[in-house]
């Protein structure tokens, strides 16, 4: 599975958009980009995933660059409850989800 | 999203005893289940992958005789920590996936194990 690089931490004001970047320059053609988040002392929560096209659901939007070497998770209107560690994971048909260190997002008033 | 339930949420056991943790997919059939361990302030570490009806595949460095995994049905997998020691104290999390390929995995709420 391709390795990902994320910033260690980010801050965001409540009500503003949170844009979380992820670099995955070694991604291969059959690998998907998955985003999960983990609120303290809970199991990870699925957010969104994509292959090539941008994706949007009720939680977030996923923007994948044309060369697929990076992506951005967008939480359009962050709330205090969005404070969590966000993990960007790239994986293919092997199905294993290998977690890196993720980005600690802190949403503040 | 689909629901994965873990039981118990927390457990305290004496050193040398065994502890069983259950992971159930409540509204879908899970062909594959994963078990993770997470120490404080660290990321999740994959311990093993189990497919229904077959033996689990353990990650390098994980003792299969200490962490027994059973995936007897499409909705239930169990992790048994045998002869637990204080260093086994951790947050154990299971995950389940319905199909291979392009599907998301859903996670249980985790089990906090404390060995005293």
Coordinates of C-alpha atoms in Angstrom, one line a residue:
Chain A
X1 CA 0.0 0.0 0.0
X2 CA 1.2 3.5 -0.8
X3 CA 2.6 5.6 2.0
X4 CA 0.8 8.8 3.0
X5 CA 2.1 12.0 4.5
X6 CA -0.2 14.3 6.6
X7 CA 0.5 17.3 8.8
X8 CA 0.7 16.5 12.5
X9 CA -1.9 19.0 13.6
X10 CA -4.2 21.7 12.3
X11 CA -6.5 24.2 13.9
X12 CA -9.7 25.5 12.5
X13 CA -12.3 28.0 13.7
X14 CA -15.8 26.7 14.3
X15 CA -18.0 27.4 11.3
X16 CA -15.2 27.7 8.9
X17 CA -14.1 25.0 6.4
X18 CA -11.4 22.6 7.5
X19 CA -9.1 21.6 4.6
X20 CA -6.9 18.6 5.5
X21 CA -4.2 17.7 3.0
X22 CA -2.6 14.3 2.3
X23 CA 0.3 13.4 0.0
X24 CA 0.4 10.0 -1.5
X25 CA 2.9 10.4 -4.4
X26 CA 3.5 6.7 -4.7
X27 CA -0.1 5.8 -5.2
X28 CA -0.7 3.1 -7.9
X29 CA -3.6 3.0 -10.4
X30 CA -5.8 0.6 -8.5
X31 CA -5.5 2.1 -5.1
X32 CA -8.2 4.1 -3.4
X33 CA -7.9 7.1 -1.0
X34 CA -9.8 6.5 2.2
X35 CA -10.4 9.0 5.0
X36 CA -11.3 8.0 8.5
X37 CA -11.4 9.9 11.8
X38 CA -11.0 8.9 15.4
X39 CA -12.5 10.8 18.2
X40 CA -10.7 10.2 21.5
X41 CA -11.2 6.7 22.9
X42 CA -13.5 5.6 20.2
X43 CA -13.2 3.4 17.1
X44 CA -12.4 5.1 13.8
X45 CA -15.3 6.4 11.8
X46 CA -15.5 6.2 8.0
X47 CA -15.8 9.5 6.3
X48 CA -15.3 9.2 2.5
X49 CA -13.2 7.5 -0.2
X50 CA -12.5 7.9 -3.8
X51 CA -10.4 6.7 -6.7
X52 CA -10.0 9.5 -9.3
X53 CA -13.0 11.7 -9.2
X54 CA -13.9 14.2 -6.5
X55 CA -16.4 12.8 -4.1
X56 CA -19.0 14.4 -1.7
X57 CA -21.3 13.0 0.9
X58 CA -23.1 14.4 3.9
X59 CA -20.0 14.5 6.0
X60 CA -17.3 15.9 3.7
X61 CA -15.8 16.4 0.2
X62 CA -12.8 14.7 -1.1
X63 CA -10.7 16.5 -3.7
X64 CA -8.1 14.3 -5.6
X65 CA -5.6 16.0 -7.8
X66 CA -5.5 14.9 -11.5
X67 CA -2.2 13.1 -11.0
X68 CA -3.6 11.4 -7.9
X69 CA -0.5 12.2 -5.9
X70 CA -2.3 14.2 -3.3
X71 CA -5.8 14.8 -1.9
X72 CA -7.7 17.2 0.4
X73 CA -10.5 16.4 2.7
X74 CA -12.9 19.3 3.2
X75 CA -15.2 19.6 6.2
X76 CA -17.3 22.5 4.9
X77 CA -18.5 23.9 8.3
X78 CA -16.4 22.5 11.1
X79 CA -17.9 22.2 14.5
X80 CA -16.4 21.4 17.9
X81 CA -17.5 17.8 17.4
X82 CA -15.2 17.5 14.4
X83 CA -12.2 17.7 16.7
X84 CA -10.5 14.3 16.1
X85 CA -7.5 12.6 14.5
X86 CA -8.0 12.3 10.7
X87 CA -6.4 9.5 8.9
X88 CA -5.7 9.4 5.1
X89 CA -5.2 5.8 3.9
X90 CA -4.3 4.5 0.5
X91 CA -5.1 0.9 -0.2
X92 CA -5.9 -1.4 -3.1
X93 CA -7.4 -4.8 -3.4
X94 CA -5.5 -6.2 -0.4
X95 CA -8.1 -4.5 1.7
X96 CA -5.9 -3.9 4.7
X97 CA -6.2 -0.4 6.2
X98 CA -2.8 0.6 7.5
X99 CA -3.1 3.7 9.7
X100 CA -0.3 6.3 9.8
X101 CA -0.1 9.0 12.4
X102 CA -2.9 11.2 11.0
X103 CA -3.7 14.8 11.5
X104 CA -5.0 16.1 14.9
X105 CA -7.7 18.6 14.0
X106 CA -8.6 21.0 16.7
X107 CA -11.8 23.0 16.1
X108 CA -12.0 26.1 18.3
X109 CA -14.6 28.8 19.0
Chain B
X1 CA -23.3 3.4 7.9
X2 CA -23.2 -0.2 8.9
X3 CA -22.9 -1.1 12.6
X4 CA -20.1 -3.1 14.1
X5 CA -20.5 -3.9 17.8
X6 CA -17.7 -4.9 20.2
X7 CA -18.2 -6.4 23.6
X8 CA -17.1 -5.7 26.2
X9 CA -16.3 -2.0 26.0
X10 CA -13.8 -2.4 28.8
X11 CA -12.4 -5.2 30.9
X12 CA -10.0 -5.6 33.8
X13 CA -8.4 -8.9 34.3
X14 CA -5.7 -10.5 36.4
X15 CA -2.3 -11.3 35.0
X16 CA -2.2 -14.8 33.7
X17 CA -5.9 -15.1 32.8
X18 CA -7.4 -15.0 29.4
X19 CA -9.9 -12.5 28.0
X20 CA -12.2 -12.9 25.0
X21 CA -13.4 -9.9 23.0
X22 CA -16.3 -10.2 20.6
X23 CA -16.9 -8.3 17.4
X24 CA -20.2 -8.5 15.6
X25 CA -21.4 -7.0 12.4
X26 CA -25.1 -6.2 13.1
X27 CA -26.6 -5.4 9.8
X28 CA -24.3 -6.9 7.2
X29 CA -22.3 -10.0 6.5
X30 CA -18.6 -9.4 7.0
X31 CA -16.4 -11.6 4.8
X32 CA -13.3 -10.0 6.4
X33 CA -12.7 -8.8 9.8
X34 CA -9.6 -7.0 11.1
X35 CA -8.2 -6.6 14.6
X36 CA -6.2 -3.6 15.7
X37 CA -4.4 -2.6 18.9
X38 CA -3.8 1.0 19.9
X39 CA -1.5 2.2 22.7
X40 CA -1.9 5.6 24.3
X41 CA -1.0 8.5 22.0
X42 CA -0.2 6.1 19.2
X43 CA -1.9 5.1 15.9
X44 CA -3.8 1.9 15.3
X45 CA -1.6 -1.1 14.6
X46 CA -3.1 -4.0 12.6
X47 CA -2.7 -7.3 14.4
X48 CA -4.5 -9.7 12.1
X49 CA -6.9 -10.2 9.3
X50 CA -9.5 -12.9 9.5
X51 CA -11.7 -14.3 6.7
X52 CA -14.8 -16.3 7.6
X53 CA -14.1 -20.0 7.8
X54 CA -10.4 -19.8 7.5
X55 CA -7.4 -19.2 9.7
X56 CA -6.4 -15.6 10.5
X57 CA -3.4 -14.0 8.9
X58 CA -1.2 -12.3 11.5
X59 CA 1.0 -9.3 11.0
X60 CA 4.7 -9.6 11.6
X61 CA 5.6 -9.6 15.3
X62 CA 2.1 -10.6 16.5
X63 CA 2.1 -13.9 18.4
X64 CA -0.7 -16.1 17.0
X65 CA -0.7 -18.4 20.0
X66 CA -1.2 -15.4 22.3
X67 CA -3.9 -13.6 20.3
X68 CA -6.3 -16.3 19.2
X69 CA -8.7 -15.1 16.5
X70 CA -11.8 -17.0 15.5
X71 CA -14.1 -16.0 12.7
X72 CA -16.7 -18.7 12.8
X73 CA -19.5 -16.9 11.1
X74 CA -20.1 -14.0 8.7
X75 CA -21.2 -11.8 11.6
X76 CA -18.9 -12.8 14.5
X77 CA -15.2 -12.7 15.1
X78 CA -13.5 -13.1 18.5
X79 CA -10.1 -12.2 19.8
X80 CA -8.9 -14.1 22.9
X81 CA -5.9 -12.7 24.7
X82 CA -4.3 -15.7 26.4
X83 CA -2.3 -15.5 29.6
X84 CA -2.6 -11.8 29.6
X85 CA 0.2 -9.6 31.1
X86 CA 0.2 -5.9 32.0
X87 CA 2.0 -5.1 28.7
X88 CA -1.1 -6.4 26.9
X89 CA -3.1 -3.6 28.4
X90 CA -4.3 -1.6 25.4
X91 CA -7.3 -0.5 23.3
X92 CA -8.4 -3.3 21.0
X93 CA -10.5 -2.4 18.0
X94 CA -12.2 -4.6 15.4
X95 CA -13.2 -3.7 11.9
X96 CA -15.4 -5.4 9.4
X97 CA -15.8 -5.3 5.6
X98 CA -18.6 -6.7 3.6
X99 CA -16.8 -7.3 0.3
X100 CA -13.4 -7.2 -1.2
X101 CA -12.4 -4.2 -3.2
X102 CA -14.1 -0.8 -3.2
X103 CA -16.0 -0.8 0.0
X104 CA -15.4 0.9 3.3
X105 CA -14.6 -0.9 6.5
X106 CA -16.6 -0.2 9.6
X107 CA -15.1 -0.1 13.1
X108 CA -16.3 -1.2 16.5
X109 CA -16.3 1.1 19.4
X110 CA -13.2 -0.6 20.9
X111 CA -12.4 -2.5 24.0
X112 CA -10.2 -1.1 26.7
X113 CA -8.2 -4.0 28.3
X114 CA -6.4 -3.4 31.6
X115 CA -4.4 -6.3 33.0
X116 CA -3.5 -6.0 36.7

